[in-house]
């Protein structure tokens, strides 16, 4: 008889339930990962609250950490000993499209083309006790790193990909717009890159936390014109790198407006709704400012993120707002969608 495992399924509007499903067994080249912790990201929150119309039932979860439970054929047990700790970059890439061939697998044309053939309920599958991953998706990490920190590998990797696009130089001014979890990870990473970091965030509690994390200047964008304020702080030029971590339409234009000539403006967040705005081609011509985006973690940024967590260069402790057992997954999701929480972690 097949072995069973528990999984957390989004079944309806703001409703999750724990289901018993078939436990997969690893095929050739795969690792059966025992998931010890899974953080609830914005994507799962939007599916839970039905802002995203992902078909239900659905098993989310892509910010995962755990250990090697079993190996399929052709996976080296010296490389991945059973019981050793791993995080997984769950994004599957094809390896052969235009972007993959250029080494930019985070833009793969077949990204998230998930192989659900061994899962009873569709989804990314991180919100369950076990998951099959390809050995190439597994990144070992040291035993000493607690699971509550290891689950930050994926979100930090997304942010480090963004930071790379910002090309921060020592002594630069960096503006982070939005003090949610992604904004906070940008602050930590920009400080490590040697910048003076400025946060635009209306919520006072978030501004306080940002300062605890090393942010140099924080301000409330409702109290003053953010573009004008950033310019007064930066000798009239604007910041060398601006990271927009909010999905708010009006903010995207502000982000461009506060970027210095020759600076980089990075649209980190996806936009809901997506509202176009005007940019003057002559301004681009004369300023050489770069306006770009950053999406998903690259292989390179994932490795970096694991290293930074494993070596305690980045400590995400203050961004953990709650840890729940999978049996209390309903409460965990309800906590995750509250605006005052950062990451909620579900343990298996
Ligand atoms: Zn995520
Ligand atoms: Zn590809």
mmCIF file of C-alpha atoms in Angstrom, residues 54-345:
data_model
loop_
_atom_site.group_PDB
_atom_site.id
_atom_site.type_symbol
_atom_site.label_atom_id
_atom_site.label_comp_id
_atom_site.label_asym_id
_atom_site.label_seq_id
_atom_site.Cartn_x
_atom_site.Cartn_y
_atom_site.Cartn_z
ATOM 1 C CA UNK A 54 -5.703 30.148 -9.060
ATOM 2 C CA UNK A 55 -8.047 27.117 -9.468
ATOM 3 C CA UNK A 56 -8.804 25.304 -6.206
ATOM 4 C CA UNK A 57 -8.038 22.982 -4.521
ATOM 5 C CA UNK A 58 -4.417 24.077 -4.520
ATOM 6 C CA UNK A 59 -1.274 23.294 -2.517
ATOM 7 C CA UNK A 60 0.992 26.353 -2.363
ATOM 8 C CA UNK A 61 4.380 26.691 -0.756
ATOM 9 C CA UNK A 62 7.688 27.508 -2.429
ATOM 10 C CA UNK A 63 9.740 28.997 0.434
ATOM 11 C CA UNK A 64 10.793 25.701 1.918
ATOM 12 C CA UNK A 65 13.549 24.165 3.988
ATOM 13 C CA UNK A 66 13.967 20.588 5.099
ATOM 14 C CA UNK A 67 16.112 17.534 4.657
ATOM 15 C CA UNK A 68 16.917 14.693 2.307
ATOM 16 C CA UNK A 69 14.473 11.838 2.981
ATOM 17 C CA UNK A 70 15.325 9.486 0.122
ATOM 18 C CA UNK A 71 17.227 9.499 -3.146
ATOM 19 C CA UNK A 72 16.168 8.387 -6.586
ATOM 20 C CA UNK A 73 18.534 6.541 -8.897
ATOM 21 C CA UNK A 74 21.604 8.425 -10.105
ATOM 22 C CA UNK A 75 21.664 10.859 -7.176
ATOM 23 C CA UNK A 76 24.960 10.788 -5.329
ATOM 24 C CA UNK A 77 24.439 9.980 -1.649
ATOM 25 C CA UNK A 78 27.797 11.524 -0.785
ATOM 26 C CA UNK A 79 26.530 14.815 -2.221
ATOM 27 C CA UNK A 80 23.096 14.506 -0.612
ATOM 28 C CA UNK A 81 23.277 12.238 2.461
ATOM 29 C CA UNK A 82 19.918 11.139 3.820
ATOM 30 C CA UNK A 83 19.044 13.416 6.746
ATOM 31 C CA UNK A 84 21.201 16.331 5.565
ATOM 32 C CA UNK A 85 19.612 19.781 5.355
ATOM 33 C CA UNK A 86 18.525 21.315 2.054
ATOM 34 C CA UNK A 87 16.514 24.212 0.711
ATOM 35 C CA UNK A 88 14.959 24.002 -2.732
ATOM 36 C CA UNK A 89 14.710 26.441 -5.590
ATOM 37 C CA UNK A 90 11.333 25.165 -6.707
ATOM 38 C CA UNK A 91 11.290 26.999 -10.009
ATOM 39 C CA UNK A 92 11.765 24.539 -12.810
ATOM 40 C CA UNK A 93 13.605 25.751 -15.846
ATOM 41 C CA UNK A 94 13.878 24.160 -19.268
ATOM 42 C CA UNK A 95 17.598 24.730 -19.809
ATOM 43 C CA UNK A 96 17.128 25.216 -23.562
ATOM 44 C CA UNK A 97 15.121 28.398 -24.188
ATOM 45 C CA UNK A 98 16.564 31.789 -25.193
ATOM 46 C CA UNK A 99 16.842 32.950 -21.563
ATOM 47 C CA UNK A 100 18.196 29.707 -20.111
ATOM 48 C CA UNK A 101 20.868 29.624 -22.813
ATOM 49 C CA UNK A 102 21.875 33.145 -21.819
ATOM 50 C CA UNK A 103 22.211 32.082 -18.174
ATOM 51 C CA UNK A 104 19.116 34.058 -17.143
ATOM 52 C CA UNK A 105 17.029 31.063 -16.071
ATOM 53 C CA UNK A 106 14.781 33.228 -13.894
ATOM 54 C CA UNK A 107 13.184 34.423 -17.153
ATOM 55 C CA UNK A 108 12.786 30.883 -18.547
ATOM 56 C CA UNK A 109 9.907 30.581 -20.995
ATOM 57 C CA UNK A 110 8.776 27.381 -19.347
ATOM 58 C CA UNK A 111 9.167 28.725 -15.828
ATOM 59 C CA UNK A 112 6.829 27.121 -13.312
ATOM 60 C CA UNK A 113 5.746 24.601 -15.846
ATOM 61 C CA UNK A 114 5.273 22.257 -12.938
ATOM 62 C CA UNK A 115 5.370 18.537 -13.159
ATOM 63 C CA UNK A 116 2.381 17.567 -11.044
ATOM 64 C CA UNK A 117 2.236 13.994 -12.178
ATOM 65 C CA UNK A 118 3.126 12.626 -8.765
ATOM 66 C CA UNK A 119 0.925 15.001 -6.744
ATOM 67 C CA UNK A 120 -2.690 14.326 -5.851
ATOM 68 C CA UNK A 121 -3.530 18.015 -5.429
ATOM 69 C CA UNK A 122 -1.958 20.459 -7.938
ATOM 70 C CA UNK A 123 0.355 23.316 -6.949
ATOM 71 C CA UNK A 124 3.949 23.982 -6.032
ATOM 72 C CA UNK A 125 3.604 21.479 -3.196
ATOM 73 C CA UNK A 126 5.841 23.075 -0.592
ATOM 74 C CA UNK A 127 2.982 23.154 1.918
ATOM 75 C CA UNK A 128 3.203 19.440 2.660
ATOM 76 C CA UNK A 129 5.355 16.900 4.450
ATOM 77 C CA UNK A 130 7.223 15.600 1.400
ATOM 78 C CA UNK A 131 8.058 16.806 -2.083
ATOM 79 C CA UNK A 132 10.034 15.408 -4.995
ATOM 80 C CA UNK A 133 12.637 17.806 -6.342
ATOM 81 C CA UNK A 134 15.371 17.447 -8.925
ATOM 82 C CA UNK A 135 18.841 17.202 -7.401
ATOM 83 C CA UNK A 136 19.761 20.388 -9.312
ATOM 84 C CA UNK A 137 17.072 22.242 -7.339
ATOM 85 C CA UNK A 138 18.483 21.261 -3.917
ATOM 86 C CA UNK A 139 20.968 23.510 -2.098
ATOM 87 C CA UNK A 140 22.615 22.010 1.005
ATOM 88 C CA UNK A 141 22.875 24.161 4.123
ATOM 89 C CA UNK A 142 24.523 23.595 7.508
ATOM 90 C CA UNK A 143 22.753 21.791 10.335
ATOM 91 C CA UNK A 144 23.204 24.806 12.674
ATOM 92 C CA UNK A 145 20.973 27.084 10.599
ATOM 93 C CA UNK A 146 17.459 26.895 12.064
ATOM 94 C CA UNK A 147 14.621 26.137 9.664
ATOM 95 C CA UNK A 148 12.989 29.495 10.545
ATOM 96 C CA UNK A 149 15.949 31.209 8.881
ATOM 97 C CA UNK A 150 16.559 28.697 6.089
ATOM 98 C CA UNK A 151 13.076 29.294 4.606
ATOM 99 C CA UNK A 152 14.254 32.821 3.740
ATOM 100 C CA UNK A 153 16.541 31.442 1.014
ATOM 101 C CA UNK A 154 13.908 31.921 -1.707
ATOM 102 C CA UNK A 155 12.702 35.448 -0.862
ATOM 103 C CA UNK A 156 16.278 36.603 -0.189
ATOM 104 C CA UNK A 157 17.349 35.109 -3.527
ATOM 105 C CA UNK A 158 14.621 37.119 -5.295
ATOM 106 C CA UNK A 159 15.909 40.258 -3.560
ATOM 107 C CA UNK A 160 19.573 39.540 -4.342
ATOM 108 C CA UNK A 161 18.658 39.212 -8.008
ATOM 109 C CA UNK A 162 17.074 42.666 -7.717
ATOM 110 C CA UNK A 163 20.078 44.089 -5.824
ATOM 111 C CA UNK A 164 22.329 42.861 -8.621
ATOM 112 C CA UNK A 165 20.257 44.906 -11.111
ATOM 113 C CA UNK A 166 20.739 47.977 -8.875
ATOM 114 C CA UNK A 167 24.545 47.816 -9.332
ATOM 115 C CA UNK A 168 25.084 49.587 -6.009
ATOM 116 C CA UNK A 169 28.492 51.155 -5.461
ATOM 117 C CA UNK A 170 30.052 52.003 -2.088
ATOM 118 C CA UNK A 171 28.684 55.281 -0.790
ATOM 119 C CA UNK A 172 25.634 55.310 -3.088
ATOM 120 C CA UNK A 173 22.199 56.451 -2.006
ATOM 121 C CA UNK A 174 19.551 53.754 -2.256
ATOM 122 C CA UNK A 175 15.820 54.292 -1.843
ATOM 123 C CA UNK A 176 13.607 51.369 -0.943
ATOM 124 C CA UNK A 177 9.914 52.072 -1.451
ATOM 125 C CA UNK A 178 7.717 49.936 0.784
ATOM 126 C CA UNK A 179 8.634 48.409 4.130
ATOM 127 C CA UNK A 180 7.074 44.975 3.720
ATOM 128 C CA UNK A 181 9.178 41.850 3.923
ATOM 129 C CA UNK A 182 10.718 42.400 0.496
ATOM 130 C CA UNK A 183 11.498 46.014 1.331
ATOM 131 C CA UNK A 184 13.198 44.909 4.553
ATOM 132 C CA UNK A 185 15.322 42.324 2.734
ATOM 133 C CA UNK A 186 16.294 45.042 0.237
ATOM 134 C CA UNK A 187 17.329 47.305 3.132
ATOM 135 C CA UNK A 188 19.515 44.607 4.687
ATOM 136 C CA UNK A 189 21.116 43.755 1.322
ATOM 137 C CA UNK A 190 21.659 47.384 0.274
ATOM 138 C CA UNK A 191 23.366 48.128 3.601
ATOM 139 C CA UNK A 192 25.666 45.140 3.021
ATOM 140 C CA UNK A 193 26.437 46.652 -0.396
ATOM 141 C CA UNK A 194 27.778 49.806 1.248
ATOM 142 C CA UNK A 195 24.938 52.237 0.563
ATOM 143 C CA UNK A 196 23.131 54.855 2.589
ATOM 144 C CA UNK A 197 19.589 53.483 2.632
ATOM 145 C CA UNK A 198 16.408 55.565 2.653
ATOM 146 C CA UNK A 199 12.976 53.988 3.178
ATOM 147 C CA UNK A 200 9.656 55.449 2.037
ATOM 148 C CA UNK A 201 6.911 53.785 4.097
ATOM 149 C CA UNK A 202 3.689 55.179 5.605
ATOM 150 C CA UNK A 203 3.502 52.709 8.513
ATOM 151 C CA UNK A 204 5.370 53.920 11.621
ATOM 152 C CA UNK A 205 5.987 50.447 13.073
ATOM 153 C CA UNK A 206 7.578 49.336 9.823
ATOM 154 C CA UNK A 207 9.809 52.412 9.784
ATOM 155 C CA UNK A 208 11.016 51.566 13.295
ATOM 156 C CA UNK A 209 11.829 48.000 12.270
ATOM 157 C CA UNK A 210 13.668 49.255 9.181
ATOM 158 C CA UNK A 211 15.862 51.426 11.392
ATOM 159 C CA UNK A 212 16.560 48.446 13.649
ATOM 160 C CA UNK A 213 17.714 46.605 10.525
ATOM 161 C CA UNK A 214 20.168 49.380 9.724
ATOM 162 C CA UNK A 215 18.148 51.696 7.480
ATOM 163 C CA UNK A 216 19.714 55.189 7.653
ATOM 164 C CA UNK A 217 16.730 57.421 6.907
ATOM 165 C CA UNK A 218 13.017 56.615 6.926
ATOM 166 C CA UNK A 219 10.113 58.867 6.002
ATOM 167 C CA UNK A 220 6.353 58.880 5.610
ATOM 168 C CA UNK A 221 5.469 59.510 1.940
ATOM 169 C CA UNK A 222 2.115 61.044 3.007
ATOM 170 C CA UNK A 223 3.851 63.789 4.953
ATOM 171 C CA UNK A 224 5.997 65.121 2.156
ATOM 172 C CA UNK A 225 6.457 64.768 -1.574
ATOM 173 C CA UNK A 226 8.689 61.684 -1.779
ATOM 174 C CA UNK A 227 10.459 62.737 -4.980
ATOM 175 C CA UNK A 228 11.268 66.223 -3.683
ATOM 176 C CA UNK A 229 12.373 64.849 -0.319
ATOM 177 C CA UNK A 230 14.756 62.288 -1.827
ATOM 178 C CA UNK A 231 16.213 65.020 -4.025
ATOM 179 C CA UNK A 232 16.874 67.268 -1.022
ATOM 180 C CA UNK A 233 18.682 64.376 0.654
ATOM 181 C CA UNK A 234 20.823 63.680 -2.407
ATOM 182 C CA UNK A 235 22.074 67.093 -3.493
ATOM 183 C CA UNK A 236 19.236 67.448 -5.980
ATOM 184 C CA UNK A 237 20.191 64.423 -8.064
ATOM 185 C CA UNK A 238 18.090 61.575 -6.682
ATOM 186 C CA UNK A 239 19.276 58.169 -5.543
ATOM 187 C CA UNK A 240 21.693 56.027 -7.527
ATOM 188 C CA UNK A 241 19.407 53.017 -7.059
ATOM 189 C CA UNK A 242 15.669 52.921 -6.322
ATOM 190 C CA UNK A 243 13.805 49.705 -5.578
ATOM 191 C CA UNK A 244 10.028 49.793 -5.818
ATOM 192 C CA UNK A 245 8.689 46.919 -3.696
ATOM 193 C CA UNK A 246 5.047 48.061 -3.724
ATOM 194 C CA UNK A 247 2.231 47.078 -6.129
ATOM 195 C CA UNK A 248 0.739 50.612 -5.994
ATOM 196 C CA UNK A 249 0.371 52.317 -9.388
ATOM 197 C CA UNK A 250 1.163 55.910 -8.314
ATOM 198 C CA UNK A 251 4.387 54.805 -6.653
ATOM 199 C CA UNK A 252 5.981 53.436 -9.842
ATOM 200 C CA UNK A 253 6.130 56.910 -11.342
ATOM 201 C CA UNK A 254 7.561 58.340 -8.101
ATOM 202 C CA UNK A 255 10.247 55.652 -8.170
ATOM 203 C CA UNK A 256 11.431 56.768 -11.588
ATOM 204 C CA UNK A 257 11.226 60.434 -10.535
ATOM 205 C CA UNK A 258 13.585 59.980 -7.594
ATOM 206 C CA UNK A 259 16.236 58.043 -9.543
ATOM 207 C CA UNK A 260 19.452 59.955 -10.261
ATOM 208 C CA UNK A 261 20.853 60.515 -13.727
ATOM 209 C CA UNK A 262 22.733 57.317 -14.636
ATOM 210 C CA UNK A 263 20.902 55.664 -11.729
ATOM 211 C CA UNK A 264 18.950 52.417 -11.784
ATOM 212 C CA UNK A 265 15.237 52.165 -11.007
ATOM 213 C CA UNK A 266 14.089 48.612 -10.349
ATOM 214 C CA UNK A 267 10.435 47.583 -10.429
ATOM 215 C CA UNK A 268 10.705 44.716 -7.994
ATOM 216 C CA UNK A 269 7.025 44.156 -7.221
ATOM 217 C CA UNK A 270 4.435 43.005 -9.716
ATOM 218 C CA UNK A 271 1.655 45.604 -10.109
ATOM 219 C CA UNK A 272 -2.001 45.073 -9.173
ATOM 220 C CA UNK A 273 -3.558 46.627 -11.239
ATOM 221 C CA UNK A 274 -0.906 47.289 -13.867
ATOM 222 C CA UNK A 275 -1.261 50.988 -14.758
ATOM 223 C CA UNK A 276 1.067 52.374 -17.463
ATOM 224 C CA UNK A 277 2.691 55.806 -16.932
ATOM 225 C CA UNK A 278 4.608 58.173 -19.187
ATOM 226 C CA UNK A 279 8.381 58.476 -19.344
ATOM 227 C CA UNK A 280 10.011 61.179 -21.427
ATOM 228 C CA UNK A 281 12.338 59.653 -24.029
ATOM 229 C CA UNK A 282 14.367 62.860 -23.933
ATOM 230 C CA UNK A 283 14.796 62.529 -20.203
ATOM 231 C CA UNK A 284 16.083 58.978 -20.714
ATOM 232 C CA UNK A 285 18.321 60.234 -23.532
ATOM 233 C CA UNK A 286 19.826 62.992 -21.422
ATOM 234 C CA UNK A 287 19.992 61.207 -18.074
ATOM 235 C CA UNK A 288 21.069 57.698 -19.134
ATOM 236 C CA UNK A 289 18.897 56.476 -16.263
ATOM 237 C CA UNK A 290 18.061 52.772 -16.404
ATOM 238 C CA UNK A 291 14.492 51.716 -15.643
ATOM 239 C CA UNK A 292 14.207 47.957 -15.305
ATOM 240 C CA UNK A 293 12.667 45.130 -13.289
ATOM 241 C CA UNK A 294 13.677 42.047 -11.351
ATOM 242 C CA UNK A 295 11.749 38.800 -11.313
ATOM 243 C CA UNK A 296 12.251 35.485 -9.514
ATOM 244 C CA UNK A 297 15.545 34.145 -8.185
ATOM 245 C CA UNK A 298 18.325 33.177 -10.559
ATOM 246 C CA UNK A 299 20.468 30.134 -9.856
ATOM 247 C CA UNK A 300 23.299 32.526 -8.981
ATOM 248 C CA UNK A 301 21.220 34.605 -6.555
ATOM 249 C CA UNK A 302 19.818 31.474 -4.909
ATOM 250 C CA UNK A 303 23.299 30.201 -4.154
ATOM 251 C CA UNK A 304 24.246 33.609 -2.794
ATOM 252 C CA UNK A 305 21.172 33.724 -0.575
ATOM 253 C CA UNK A 306 21.907 30.298 0.920
ATOM 254 C CA UNK A 307 25.494 31.373 1.604
ATOM 255 C CA UNK A 308 24.432 34.614 3.252
ATOM 256 C CA UNK A 309 21.985 32.839 5.555
ATOM 257 C CA UNK A 310 24.314 29.915 6.283
ATOM 258 C CA UNK A 311 27.188 32.247 7.194
ATOM 259 C CA UNK A 312 24.899 34.515 9.227
ATOM 260 C CA UNK A 313 25.716 37.515 7.016
ATOM 261 C CA UNK A 314 21.963 38.024 6.761
ATOM 262 C CA UNK A 315 19.885 37.347 9.856
ATOM 263 C CA UNK A 316 16.157 37.388 9.000
ATOM 264 C CA UNK A 317 15.047 36.669 12.598
ATOM 265 C CA UNK A 318 13.137 39.931 13.019
ATOM 266 C CA UNK A 319 11.065 39.202 9.915
ATOM 267 C CA UNK A 320 9.505 36.054 11.378
ATOM 268 C CA UNK A 321 6.065 37.047 12.663
ATOM 269 C CA UNK A 322 4.845 33.614 13.711
ATOM 270 C CA UNK A 323 5.538 29.896 13.558
ATOM 271 C CA UNK A 324 2.619 27.457 13.404
ATOM 272 C CA UNK A 325 2.239 23.698 13.253
ATOM 273 C CA UNK A 326 0.636 22.494 9.998
ATOM 274 C CA UNK A 327 -2.323 21.393 12.094
ATOM 275 C CA UNK A 328 -3.012 25.096 12.718
ATOM 276 C CA UNK A 329 -2.567 26.052 9.068
ATOM 277 C CA UNK A 330 -5.885 27.931 8.993
ATOM 278 C CA UNK A 331 -4.652 30.292 11.735
ATOM 279 C CA UNK A 332 -1.289 30.536 9.993
ATOM 280 C CA UNK A 333 -2.875 31.727 6.737
ATOM 281 C CA UNK A 334 -5.159 34.145 8.584
ATOM 282 C CA UNK A 335 -2.106 35.615 10.312
ATOM 283 C CA UNK A 336 -0.170 35.787 7.033
ATOM 284 C CA UNK A 337 -2.772 37.958 5.278
ATOM 285 C CA UNK A 338 -2.810 40.496 8.128
ATOM 286 C CA UNK A 339 -0.945 43.649 7.052
ATOM 287 C CA UNK A 340 1.091 43.809 10.273
ATOM 288 C CA UNK A 341 2.823 40.449 9.769
ATOM 289 C CA UNK A 342 5.969 39.724 7.754
ATOM 290 C CA UNK A 343 6.640 36.009 7.320
ATOM 291 C CA UNK A 344 4.512 33.308 8.856
ATOM 292 C CA UNK A 345 6.123 29.885 8.864
#
